[in-house]
Coordinates of C-alpha atoms in Angstrom, one line a residue:
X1 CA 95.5 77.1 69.2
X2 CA 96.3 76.3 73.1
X3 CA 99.8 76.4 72.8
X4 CA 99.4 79.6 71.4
X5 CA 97.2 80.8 74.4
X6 CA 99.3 79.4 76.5
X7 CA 102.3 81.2 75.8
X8 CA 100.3 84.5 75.7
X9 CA 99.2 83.9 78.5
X10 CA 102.6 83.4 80.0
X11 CA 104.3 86.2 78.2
X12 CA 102.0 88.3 80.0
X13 CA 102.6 86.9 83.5
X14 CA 106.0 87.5 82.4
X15 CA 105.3 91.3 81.9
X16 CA 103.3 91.6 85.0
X17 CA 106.0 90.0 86.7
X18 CA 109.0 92.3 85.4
X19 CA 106.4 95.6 86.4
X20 CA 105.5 94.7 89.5
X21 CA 109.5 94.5 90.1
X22 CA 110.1 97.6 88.8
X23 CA 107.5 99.7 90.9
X24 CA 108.7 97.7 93.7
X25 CA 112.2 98.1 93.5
X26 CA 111.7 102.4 93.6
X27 CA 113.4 104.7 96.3
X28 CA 111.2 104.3 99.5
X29 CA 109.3 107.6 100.2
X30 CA 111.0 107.1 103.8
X31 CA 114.2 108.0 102.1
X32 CA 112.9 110.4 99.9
X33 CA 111.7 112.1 103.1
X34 CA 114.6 112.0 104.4
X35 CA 116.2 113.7 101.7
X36 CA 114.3 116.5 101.5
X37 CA 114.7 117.3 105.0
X38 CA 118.8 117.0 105.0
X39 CA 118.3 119.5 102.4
X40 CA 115.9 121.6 104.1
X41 CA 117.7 121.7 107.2
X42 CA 121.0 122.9 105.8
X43 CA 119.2 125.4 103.2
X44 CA 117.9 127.0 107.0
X45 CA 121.0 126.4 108.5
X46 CA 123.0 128.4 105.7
X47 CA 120.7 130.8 105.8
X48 CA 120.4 131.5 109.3
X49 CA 124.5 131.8 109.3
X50 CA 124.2 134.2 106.1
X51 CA 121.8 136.7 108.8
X52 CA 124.2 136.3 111.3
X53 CA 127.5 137.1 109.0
X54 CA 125.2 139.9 107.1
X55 CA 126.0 138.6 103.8
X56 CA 124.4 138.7 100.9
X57 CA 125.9 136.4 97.9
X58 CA 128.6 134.2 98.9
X59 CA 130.1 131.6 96.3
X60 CA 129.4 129.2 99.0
X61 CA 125.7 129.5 99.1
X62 CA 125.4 128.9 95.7
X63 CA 127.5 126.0 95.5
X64 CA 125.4 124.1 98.4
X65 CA 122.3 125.0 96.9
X66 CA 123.3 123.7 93.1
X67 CA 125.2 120.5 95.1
X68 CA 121.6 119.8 97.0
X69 CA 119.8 120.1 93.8
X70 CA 122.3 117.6 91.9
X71 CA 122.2 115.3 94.1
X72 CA 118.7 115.0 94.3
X73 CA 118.2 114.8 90.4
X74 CA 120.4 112.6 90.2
X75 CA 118.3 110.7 92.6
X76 CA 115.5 111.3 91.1
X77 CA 116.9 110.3 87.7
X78 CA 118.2 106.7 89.7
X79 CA 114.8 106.1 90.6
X80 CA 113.5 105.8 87.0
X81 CA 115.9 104.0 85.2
X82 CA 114.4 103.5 81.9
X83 CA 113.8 107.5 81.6
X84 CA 116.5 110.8 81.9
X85 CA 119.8 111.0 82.2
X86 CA 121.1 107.8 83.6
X87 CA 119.5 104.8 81.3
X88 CA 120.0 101.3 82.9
X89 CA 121.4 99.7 79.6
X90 CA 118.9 96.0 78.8
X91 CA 121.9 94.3 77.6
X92 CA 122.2 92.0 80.0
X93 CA 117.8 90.9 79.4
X94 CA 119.8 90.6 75.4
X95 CA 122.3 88.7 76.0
X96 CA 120.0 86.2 77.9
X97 CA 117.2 86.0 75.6
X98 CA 120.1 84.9 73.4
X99 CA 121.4 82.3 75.5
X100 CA 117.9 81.0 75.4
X101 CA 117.2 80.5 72.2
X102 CA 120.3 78.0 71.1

């Protein structure tokens, strides 16, 4: 019965472990700041030249605006690698738990 506990014990320090790493290992908010205000600031700054140029729809706005929102999906998606898009594959956690057990 206490190697039993034991090991439960230490599968779940194991757990705790691999979480903490995960939440720690996140995209700073510094740089997510930062990332909204690059995009922020050239949103304004196309839209300042589009009053100046009296233009309404130029192929060029909409391609910043849907680059600026990729990127930051994409991002976003990076950030969370077990959810979306982009999955982190666990192969490599497989293959070692394999190694282990010969």
């Amino acid at each position: 019965m206490a190697l039993f506990i034991e090991s439960l014990n230490r599968t779940i320090e194991l757990h705790t472990m691999r979480v903490r790493v995960a939440v720690r290992s996140g995209i700073p908010g510094v740089l997510w700041a930062a990332l909204f205000a690059v995009a922020i600031l050239n949103l304004m700054a196309v839209g300042y030249h589009a009053g100046l140029v009296k233009t309404r729809r130029s192929p060029a706005v909409a391609t910043l605006v849907m680059s600026l929102s990729v990127v930051m999906l994409l991002t976003a998606d990076l950030d969370r690698p077990q959810e979306g898009a982009l999955q982190v594959s666990q192969q490599a956690m497989i293959d070692l738990r394999r190694t282990m057990g010969n």
